[in-house]
Coordinates of C-alpha atoms in Angstrom, one line a residue:
Chain D
M1 CA 114.5 39.9 87.9
S2 CA 117.8 38.2 87.7
V3 CA 120.4 38.8 90.4
V4 CA 122.6 40.6 87.9
M5 CA 119.8 42.9 87.0
M6 CA 119.0 43.5 90.6
L7 CA 122.7 44.3 91.2
T8 CA 122.6 46.8 88.4
T9 CA 119.6 48.5 89.9
L10 CA 120.7 48.3 93.5
F11 CA 124.1 49.6 92.7
L12 CA 122.4 52.9 92.1
L13 CA 120.8 53.0 95.5
A14 CA 122.4 54.4 98.6
S15 CA 123.1 51.9 101.4
S16 CA 122.8 51.8 105.1
A17 CA 126.0 51.5 107.1
C18 CA 127.8 48.3 106.1
K19 CA 129.8 45.7 108.1
H20 CA 132.5 43.6 106.7
E21 CA 130.2 41.3 104.8
M22 CA 132.2 38.2 104.1
A23 CA 132.7 37.8 107.8
K24 CA 128.9 38.0 108.4
A25 CA 127.8 35.7 105.5
E26 CA 126.6 32.7 107.2
H27 CA 126.3 29.3 105.5
N28 CA 127.7 30.9 102.3
N29 CA 124.6 33.0 101.9
V30 CA 126.2 36.1 100.4
T31 CA 123.2 38.4 99.8
L32 CA 122.9 41.1 97.2
G33 CA 122.4 43.6 100.0
M34 CA 125.8 42.7 101.5
V35 CA 127.7 43.2 98.2
R36 CA 125.8 46.4 97.3
D37 CA 126.2 48.0 100.7
S38 CA 129.9 47.2 100.9
L39 CA 130.8 48.5 97.5
I40 CA 128.9 51.8 98.1
R41 CA 130.3 52.3 101.6
Q42 CA 133.8 51.6 100.4
E43 CA 133.5 54.5 98.0
D44 CA 133.2 56.8 101.1
T45 CA 136.3 55.3 102.7
I46 CA 138.3 55.8 99.5
V47 CA 137.2 59.4 99.2
Y48 CA 138.0 60.2 102.9
S49 CA 141.4 58.6 102.5
L50 CA 142.3 60.6 99.4
I51 CA 141.2 63.8 101.2
E52 CA 143.3 63.0 104.2
R53 CA 146.4 62.3 102.0
A54 CA 145.8 65.6 100.2
R55 CA 146.5 67.5 103.6
F56 CA 150.1 66.9 102.8
P57 CA 152.1 67.9 99.7
L58 CA 153.9 65.2 97.7
N59 CA 156.8 65.0 100.1
P60 CA 159.2 63.2 97.7
P61 CA 161.8 62.1 100.3
T62 CA 159.1 59.6 101.6
Y63 CA 159.7 57.7 98.4
D64 CA 163.4 58.2 97.9
P65 CA 165.5 55.2 99.0
S66 CA 168.5 57.5 99.4
Y67 CA 166.7 59.6 101.9
A68 CA 165.8 57.0 104.5
S69 CA 169.1 55.1 104.8
I70 CA 167.6 53.0 107.6
P71 CA 170.1 50.6 109.2
G72 CA 169.5 47.0 107.9
F73 CA 166.8 48.1 105.4
S74 CA 167.2 48.8 101.7
G75 CA 164.3 50.9 100.4
S76 CA 162.3 54.0 100.9
L77 CA 160.7 55.2 104.1
L78 CA 157.4 54.4 102.6
E79 CA 158.4 50.8 101.9
F80 CA 159.8 50.5 105.4
F81 CA 156.6 51.9 106.9
V82 CA 154.3 49.7 104.9
K83 CA 156.2 46.5 105.6
Q84 CA 156.5 47.2 109.3
T85 CA 152.9 48.2 109.6
E86 CA 151.7 45.2 107.7
A87 CA 153.7 43.0 110.0
V88 CA 152.0 44.5 113.1
Q89 CA 148.6 44.2 111.4
A90 CA 149.3 40.6 110.4
K91 CA 150.1 39.8 114.1
A92 CA 146.8 41.4 115.0
G93 CA 145.0 39.1 112.6
R94 CA 144.1 41.5 109.8
Y95 CA 145.0 39.2 107.0
D96 CA 143.0 36.3 108.4
N97 CA 140.1 38.2 106.8
P98 CA 139.9 37.1 103.1
E99 CA 138.9 40.7 102.2
E100 CA 142.4 42.0 103.2
H101 CA 145.4 41.7 100.9
P102 CA 148.9 42.7 102.0
F103 CA 151.2 44.7 99.7
F104 CA 154.2 42.7 100.9
P105 CA 152.8 39.2 101.5
D106 CA 156.2 37.5 101.7
N107 CA 157.6 36.8 105.2
L108 CA 154.6 38.3 107.0
P109 CA 154.5 37.1 110.6
P110 CA 151.6 34.8 111.6
S111 CA 148.5 36.1 113.4
L112 CA 148.9 36.0 117.2
V113 CA 145.2 36.2 118.0
P114 CA 142.7 33.3 118.2
H115 CA 141.8 32.2 114.8
Y116 CA 138.3 33.1 113.6
K117 CA 137.1 30.8 110.9
Y118 CA 135.7 33.1 108.2
P119 CA 132.8 31.5 106.2
E120 CA 134.1 29.9 103.0
V121 CA 132.2 31.9 100.5
L122 CA 134.8 32.0 97.8
H123 CA 136.4 29.2 95.7
P124 CA 139.8 28.4 97.2
A125 CA 141.5 29.8 94.1
A126 CA 140.6 33.2 95.4
M127 CA 143.5 32.9 97.9
S128 CA 146.1 33.1 95.1
I129 CA 144.8 36.3 93.6
N130 CA 146.5 39.5 94.8
I131 CA 147.1 42.3 92.3
N132 CA 148.5 44.8 94.8
K133 CA 151.7 45.2 92.8
L134 CA 149.6 46.8 90.0
I135 CA 147.7 48.9 92.5
W136 CA 150.9 50.1 94.1
D137 CA 152.3 51.2 90.8
M138 CA 149.1 52.9 89.7
Y139 CA 148.9 54.7 93.0
F140 CA 152.4 56.1 93.2
N141 CA 153.0 56.6 89.5
K142 CA 149.6 57.9 88.3
L143 CA 147.2 58.7 91.1
L144 CA 149.3 60.4 93.8
P145 CA 150.9 63.0 91.6
S146 CA 147.5 64.0 90.3
F147 CA 145.8 65.0 93.5
V148 CA 148.5 66.3 95.9
S149 CA 150.3 69.6 95.7
P150 CA 154.0 69.5 94.9
G151 CA 156.2 70.4 97.7
D152 CA 157.7 69.2 100.9
D153 CA 156.6 69.9 104.5
E154 CA 158.9 67.2 106.1
N155 CA 156.0 65.2 107.5
Y156 CA 157.1 62.0 106.0
A157 CA 155.9 59.5 108.6
L158 CA 152.4 61.0 108.5
T159 CA 152.5 61.0 104.8
A160 CA 153.4 57.3 104.7
A161 CA 150.6 56.5 107.1
R162 CA 148.1 58.3 104.8
D163 CA 149.4 56.6 101.7
L164 CA 148.9 53.2 103.4
E165 CA 145.3 54.2 104.2
C166 CA 144.6 55.0 100.6
L167 CA 146.3 51.9 99.3
Q168 CA 144.4 49.6 101.7
A169 CA 141.1 51.2 100.9
I170 CA 141.6 50.9 97.1
S171 CA 143.0 47.4 97.4
R172 CA 140.0 46.2 99.4
R173 CA 137.6 47.7 96.9
I174 CA 139.3 46.1 93.9
H175 CA 139.8 42.7 95.5
Y176 CA 136.1 42.8 96.4
G177 CA 135.7 41.8 92.8
K178 CA 136.2 38.2 93.9
L179 CA 132.9 38.3 95.8
V180 CA 131.2 40.2 93.1
A181 CA 132.3 37.6 90.6
E182 CA 131.1 34.8 92.9
V183 CA 127.6 36.3 93.2
K184 CA 127.3 36.8 89.5
F185 CA 128.6 33.3 88.8
R186 CA 126.1 31.7 91.1
D187 CA 123.2 33.6 89.6
E188 CA 124.1 33.1 85.9
R189 CA 126.0 29.9 86.1
K190 CA 124.8 28.6 82.7
D191 CA 126.1 31.7 81.0
Y192 CA 129.5 31.7 82.8
E193 CA 130.4 28.0 82.7
P194 CA 131.0 27.8 78.9
A195 CA 133.2 30.9 78.9
I196 CA 135.1 29.6 81.9
R197 CA 135.7 26.2 80.3
A198 CA 136.9 27.9 77.2
Q199 CA 139.0 30.3 79.3
D200 CA 137.5 33.0 77.2
R201 CA 138.4 36.4 78.7
F202 CA 136.5 38.3 76.0
T203 CA 133.1 36.7 76.7
L204 CA 133.7 37.0 80.5
T205 CA 134.4 40.7 80.1
N206 CA 131.2 41.2 78.2
L207 CA 129.2 39.2 80.8
L208 CA 130.7 41.3 83.6
T209 CA 130.3 44.7 82.0
F210 CA 127.3 46.9 82.7
T211 CA 128.0 50.3 81.2
N212 CA 125.1 52.1 82.8
V213 CA 126.2 50.9 86.3
E214 CA 129.7 52.0 85.6
E215 CA 128.6 55.4 84.6
A216 CA 126.5 55.8 87.7
V217 CA 129.4 54.7 89.9
K218 CA 131.6 57.3 88.3
K219 CA 129.1 60.1 88.8
R220 CA 128.4 59.0 92.4
V221 CA 132.0 59.0 93.5
A222 CA 132.5 62.5 92.0
K223 CA 129.4 63.6 94.0
K224 CA 131.0 62.1 97.1
A225 CA 134.2 64.0 96.5
M226 CA 132.2 67.2 96.3
T227 CA 130.2 66.5 99.4
F228 CA 133.0 65.2 101.6
G229 CA 135.7 67.4 100.3
Q230 CA 133.9 70.8 100.6
E231 CA 134.8 73.5 103.1
V232 CA 132.0 73.4 105.7
K233 CA 131.2 76.9 107.1
L234 CA 128.5 78.1 109.4
G235 CA 126.0 80.4 107.8
D236 CA 126.4 79.6 104.2
D237 CA 127.1 76.7 101.9
G238 CA 130.8 77.0 101.8
D239 CA 133.0 77.7 98.8
K240 CA 131.2 76.2 95.9
G241 CA 133.5 74.6 93.5
K242 CA 136.4 74.4 95.9
Y243 CA 137.2 70.8 97.0
K244 CA 140.0 69.1 98.9
V245 CA 140.4 66.6 96.1
D246 CA 139.2 67.3 92.6
P247 CA 136.0 65.3 91.9
A248 CA 137.2 64.6 88.4
I249 CA 140.3 62.9 89.8
V250 CA 138.1 60.5 91.9
S251 CA 135.8 59.8 89.0
G252 CA 138.9 59.2 86.8
L253 CA 140.4 56.9 89.5
Y254 CA 137.2 54.7 89.2
A255 CA 137.0 55.0 85.4
D256 CA 140.6 54.2 84.7
W257 CA 141.7 52.0 87.5
V258 CA 139.1 50.8 90.1
I259 CA 136.5 49.5 87.6
P260 CA 139.0 47.9 85.1
L261 CA 141.1 46.4 87.9
T262 CA 138.1 45.0 89.7
K263 CA 137.1 43.4 86.4
E264 CA 140.6 42.0 86.2
V265 CA 140.1 40.4 89.6
E266 CA 136.7 39.1 88.7
I267 CA 138.1 37.5 85.5
D268 CA 141.1 36.1 87.3
Y269 CA 138.8 34.6 89.8
L270 CA 136.2 33.2 87.3
L271 CA 138.9 31.6 85.1
R272 CA 139.8 29.4 88.2
R273 CA 136.2 29.1 89.5
L274 CA 135.7 25.5 88.0
N275 CA 139.2 24.2 88.9
Chain T
M1 CA 142.0 94.5 116.6
S2 CA 144.0 92.3 119.0
V3 CA 145.3 88.9 118.0
V4 CA 142.8 87.2 120.4
M5 CA 139.9 89.1 118.9
M6 CA 141.1 88.2 115.4
L7 CA 141.4 84.6 116.5
T8 CA 137.8 84.8 117.7
T9 CA 136.6 86.1 114.4
L10 CA 138.8 83.9 112.2
F11 CA 137.8 80.8 114.1
L12 CA 134.4 81.3 112.5
L13 CA 135.7 81.4 109.0
A14 CA 136.5 78.4 106.9
S15 CA 140.0 77.7 105.9
S16 CA 141.9 76.6 102.9
A17 CA 143.7 73.3 103.0
C18 CA 146.3 73.3 105.8
K19 CA 149.7 71.9 106.2
H20 CA 151.3 70.9 109.5
E21 CA 151.9 74.4 110.7
M22 CA 154.4 74.0 113.4
A23 CA 156.7 72.4 110.9
K24 CA 156.3 75.3 108.5
A25 CA 156.6 78.1 111.0
E26 CA 159.9 79.7 110.1
H27 CA 161.8 81.9 112.5
N28 CA 159.1 81.4 115.2
N29 CA 156.6 83.3 113.2
V30 CA 153.5 81.3 113.9
T31 CA 150.7 83.2 112.2
L32 CA 147.1 83.4 113.1
G33 CA 146.2 81.9 109.7
M34 CA 148.3 78.8 110.5
V35 CA 146.6 78.2 113.8
R36 CA 143.1 78.9 112.5
D37 CA 143.5 76.8 109.4
S38 CA 144.9 73.8 111.3
L39 CA 142.2 73.8 114.0
I40 CA 139.4 73.9 111.4
R41 CA 141.0 71.3 109.2
Q42 CA 141.6 69.0 112.1
E43 CA 137.8 69.0 112.8
D44 CA 137.4 67.4 109.4
T45 CA 139.9 64.7 110.3
I46 CA 138.2 63.9 113.6
V47 CA 134.8 63.6 111.9
Y48 CA 136.2 61.4 109.1
S49 CA 137.9 59.1 111.7
L50 CA 134.7 58.8 113.8
I51 CA 132.7 57.9 110.7
E52 CA 135.2 55.3 109.7
R53 CA 135.3 53.7 113.2
A54 CA 131.4 53.6 113.1
R55 CA 131.7 51.1 110.1
F56 CA 132.3 48.5 112.8
P57 CA 130.3 47.6 115.8
L58 CA 131.8 47.8 119.3
N59 CA 133.7 44.5 118.9
P60 CA 134.4 44.0 122.7
P61 CA 137.1 41.3 122.3
T62 CA 139.3 44.0 120.9
Y63 CA 139.5 45.5 124.4
D64 CA 139.4 42.3 126.4
P65 CA 142.9 41.2 127.7
S66 CA 141.6 37.6 128.1
Y67 CA 140.7 37.4 124.4
A68 CA 144.1 38.2 122.9
S69 CA 146.5 36.1 125.0
I70 CA 149.4 37.1 122.8
P71 CA 152.6 35.3 123.8
G72 CA 154.9 37.6 125.8
F73 CA 152.3 40.4 126.0
S74 CA 149.9 41.2 128.8
G75 CA 147.0 43.3 127.7
S76 CA 144.3 43.7 125.1
L77 CA 144.6 43.4 121.3
L78 CA 144.0 47.1 121.2
E79 CA 146.9 47.9 123.5
F80 CA 149.2 45.5 121.6
F81 CA 148.2 47.1 118.3
V82 CA 148.7 50.7 119.5
K83 CA 152.1 49.9 121.2
Q84 CA 153.4 48.1 118.1
T85 CA 152.1 50.7 115.7
E86 CA 153.5 53.6 117.7
A87 CA 156.9 51.8 117.7
V88 CA 156.8 51.6 113.9
Q89 CA 155.7 55.2 113.6
A90 CA 158.4 56.3 116.0
K91 CA 161.1 54.6 113.9
A92 CA 159.6 56.4 110.9
G93 CA 160.1 59.7 112.7
R94 CA 156.5 60.6 113.6
Y95 CA 157.2 61.7 117.1
D96 CA 160.0 64.0 116.0
N97 CA 157.2 66.4 115.1
P98 CA 156.2 68.3 118.3
E99 CA 152.5 68.1 117.2
E100 CA 152.5 64.3 117.7
H101 CA 152.1 62.7 121.1
P102 CA 152.3 58.9 121.6
F103 CA 149.9 57.1 123.9
F104 CA 152.7 54.8 125.2
P105 CA 155.7 57.1 125.3
D106 CA 157.8 54.8 127.4
N107 CA 160.3 52.6 125.6
L108 CA 159.5 53.9 122.2
P109 CA 162.3 53.1 119.8
P110 CA 164.3 56.1 118.4
S111 CA 163.6 57.6 115.0
L112 CA 165.6 55.9 112.2
V113 CA 165.3 58.7 109.6
P114 CA 167.4 61.8 109.2
H115 CA 166.5 64.3 112.0
Y116 CA 164.6 67.3 110.8
K117 CA 165.0 70.2 113.1
Y118 CA 161.4 71.5 113.7
P119 CA 161.4 75.3 114.4
E120 CA 161.4 75.9 118.2
V121 CA 158.1 77.8 118.4
L122 CA 157.1 76.5 121.8
H123 CA 158.7 76.9 125.3
P124 CA 160.7 73.8 126.1
A125 CA 158.2 73.0 128.9
A126 CA 155.8 71.9 126.1
M127 CA 157.7 68.7 125.8
S128 CA 156.6 67.5 129.2
I129 CA 152.9 67.9 128.6
N130 CA 151.1 64.8 127.3
I131 CA 147.5 64.2 128.5
N132 CA 146.9 61.1 126.3
K133 CA 146.0 59.0 129.4
L134 CA 143.0 61.2 129.9
I135 CA 142.1 61.2 126.2
W136 CA 142.4 57.4 126.1
D137 CA 140.1 57.0 129.1
M138 CA 137.6 59.4 127.7
Y139 CA 137.6 57.7 124.3
F140 CA 137.1 54.2 125.5
N141 CA 134.9 54.8 128.5
K142 CA 132.7 57.7 127.2
L143 CA 132.9 58.4 123.5
L144 CA 133.3 55.0 121.8
P145 CA 130.2 53.4 123.3
S146 CA 128.1 56.4 122.4
F147 CA 128.7 56.3 118.6
V148 CA 129.2 52.7 117.6
S149 CA 126.5 50.0 117.5
P150 CA 126.7 47.2 120.0
G151 CA 127.8 43.9 118.5
D152 CA 130.7 41.9 117.2
D153 CA 131.7 41.3 113.6
E154 CA 135.1 39.7 114.4
N155 CA 137.1 42.4 112.6
Y156 CA 139.2 43.2 115.6
A157 CA 142.4 44.2 113.8
L158 CA 140.6 46.6 111.6
T159 CA 138.7 48.0 114.6
A160 CA 141.9 48.6 116.4
A161 CA 143.4 50.5 113.4
R162 CA 140.3 52.7 113.3
D163 CA 140.4 53.4 117.1
L164 CA 144.1 54.5 116.7
E165 CA 143.1 56.9 113.9
C166 CA 140.5 58.5 116.2
L167 CA 142.8 58.7 119.1
Q168 CA 145.6 60.3 117.1
A169 CA 143.3 62.8 115.5
I170 CA 141.7 63.8 118.9
S171 CA 145.1 63.9 120.6
R172 CA 146.7 66.1 118.0
R173 CA 143.7 68.6 118.2
I174 CA 143.8 68.8 122.0
H175 CA 147.6 69.1 122.2
Y176 CA 147.5 71.9 119.6
G177 CA 146.4 73.9 122.6
K178 CA 150.1 74.4 123.3
L179 CA 150.4 76.4 120.1
V180 CA 147.1 78.2 120.7
A181 CA 148.4 79.2 124.2
E182 CA 151.7 80.4 122.8
V183 CA 150.0 82.7 120.2
K184 CA 147.6 84.1 122.8
F185 CA 150.5 84.6 125.3
R186 CA 152.6 86.5 122.8
D187 CA 149.7 88.8 121.9
E188 CA 148.5 89.5 125.4
R189 CA 151.7 89.0 127.4
K190 CA 150.8 91.8 129.9
D191 CA 147.5 90.1 130.8
Y192 CA 148.9 86.6 131.0
E193 CA 152.2 87.3 132.9
P194 CA 150.6 88.2 136.3
A195 CA 148.3 85.2 136.3
I196 CA 151.2 82.9 135.4
R197 CA 153.4 84.3 138.1
A198 CA 150.6 83.8 140.6
Q199 CA 150.0 80.3 139.1
D200 CA 146.3 81.4 139.0
R201 CA 144.4 78.8 137.0
F202 CA 141.1 80.6 137.5
T203 CA 142.3 83.8 135.8
L204 CA 144.0 81.9 133.0
T205 CA 140.8 80.0 132.3
N206 CA 138.9 83.3 132.0
L207 CA 141.6 84.8 129.7
L208 CA 141.4 81.7 127.5
T209 CA 137.6 81.4 127.3
F210 CA 135.6 82.9 124.5
T211 CA 132.1 81.5 124.8
N212 CA 130.9 82.7 121.4
V213 CA 133.9 81.0 119.7
E214 CA 133.2 77.8 121.5
E215 CA 129.5 77.9 120.5
A216 CA 130.4 78.4 116.9
V217 CA 132.9 75.5 117.0
K218 CA 130.3 73.1 118.4
K219 CA 127.8 74.1 115.7
R220 CA 130.4 73.8 113.0
V221 CA 131.5 70.3 113.9
A222 CA 127.8 69.2 114.1
K223 CA 127.4 70.6 110.6
K224 CA 130.5 68.7 109.4
A225 CA 129.1 65.5 110.9
M226 CA 125.9 66.0 108.8
T227 CA 127.8 66.9 105.7
F228 CA 130.5 64.2 105.8
G229 CA 128.3 61.5 107.3
Q230 CA 125.3 61.7 105.0
E231 CA 124.4 59.0 102.5
V232 CA 125.3 60.4 99.1
K233 CA 123.0 59.3 96.3
L234 CA 122.6 60.3 92.7
G235 CA 119.5 62.2 91.8
D236 CA 118.4 63.4 95.2
D237 CA 119.8 64.8 98.4
G238 CA 120.1 61.5 100.2
D239 CA 118.4 60.4 103.4
K240 CA 118.0 63.7 105.3
G241 CA 118.5 63.2 109.0
K242 CA 120.3 59.9 108.7
Y243 CA 124.0 60.2 109.4
K244 CA 126.9 57.7 110.0
V245 CA 127.7 59.4 113.3
D246 CA 125.1 61.4 115.2
P247 CA 126.0 65.1 114.8
A248 CA 125.0 65.7 118.5
I249 CA 127.7 63.2 119.5
V250 CA 130.4 65.1 117.6
S251 CA 129.2 68.4 119.0
G252 CA 129.1 66.8 122.5
L253 CA 132.7 65.5 122.0
Y254 CA 133.8 69.0 121.5
A255 CA 131.7 70.5 124.2
D256 CA 132.5 68.0 126.9
W257 CA 136.1 66.9 126.0
V258 CA 137.9 68.6 123.1
I259 CA 137.3 72.2 124.3
P260 CA 137.9 71.6 128.0
L261 CA 140.9 69.3 127.5
T262 CA 142.5 71.8 125.1
K263 CA 142.0 74.4 127.8
E264 CA 143.7 72.0 130.2
V265 CA 146.7 71.8 127.8
E266 CA 146.7 75.6 127.3
I267 CA 146.8 76.2 131.1
D268 CA 149.4 73.5 131.8
Y269 CA 151.5 75.1 129.1
L270 CA 151.0 78.7 130.3
L271 CA 151.8 77.8 133.9
R272 CA 155.3 76.8 132.8
R273 CA 155.7 79.5 130.1
L274 CA 157.9 81.7 132.3
N275 CA 160.0 78.9 133.8

């Protein structure tokens, strides 16, 4: 069974708790189990983060530059919050981990903690791939208005914190495409190399697409939204059919954004894989 | 039916999605529904945050002052991270909300956003009650080692971020005791006033204790740990009996810490309620 076929099968299986796998991959041995476990576990994090954002209504002033009017800062409270929080996290070493991608990478302060040398699993070209601008626009323009209630409860700082959790979870999942692509490339090098040399996006897309896997992922994340977003009561099974975030929204997030944007990252990575 | 009896009953019922209730309580009309919904919804947040922390092993260097050696800072990476993050959140207005209590309240920068006047539901003495030092010690000395695996995967910045989420969720739940006490006081003023004037902790504890409610809460949070912490698979019901955080740990957290410390906050508040 090829690695890709195994991935296809294993994608469908549940995982045990995962660690951050790139960090643990010794001597470049990224295993299928690592990739599988992480992708499945990251679904849970995305669902939890959406449920937690949905505690608050839209809270439009969070995104309105004219509301914040912070001295010395031009932008919305959300932008202020994300930039400042990313600066703290950069100092704490978050972006030393190649799995983490800041939304505002310019002028980030350096890490202040001892440098940990993460194993070099990926081609160095991976460093230059960051599609967080696309993710940001998708999240605020499409996703957010679809799953929170309209309205304003004045909890803008808490709202911004929850938005950042969602953004970071979705960004990590999509950029994990670099590792997925690397594993697929190593297993099927003879198939990928000609397409990469020809810079042929169409063939690469076909090589990377497994419709049955994608369908299973969409179904599984909807099931997770139902399971994690239900009202848990003692003595019965809760309100059936009433969820904190609509499962169809989570399924649609994967169908319309997570899966296609992951593929975008995979292709961006593969096109540079032989540089 | 008295308010306290209704609380007892309603505690057992599931809630619809909650907002941050103190912020929405207009003209001091805190309703039972608000208190009930918030306490139940906050259970979910606590369970999600513990599950997310359990993605990482203990990661001891996060807590070791000799690891971080950050220029100009004396303390662990965790302390650095929490202090810096609380400073950002303070600037964004988080601590303008009386439900939010910083772990390092000294020298927090002022809010930079327009001031929102939260309704004055609580007696002003509430401002002086912050038992986060107790919560911090409980979390790191007792709770954390009980629900994460031993080990080190070098993701210290991510670990610190998850710890702060847990701390904030538990702190908000425990300090919500101020509002619980206020509602109980308003309903049973004639019972509470003599005990408050006598500064009689023992009688106040008895007035505040409803064993059947506490038992139900402990059972419900264990059920939430089972529901939210299960492995969700397509095609079957997952690995029964395998959870990301042991339900007994969550139940024990409530039994040993959340319920007693909430009572501590309630009593601290009531003792000053007539000042």
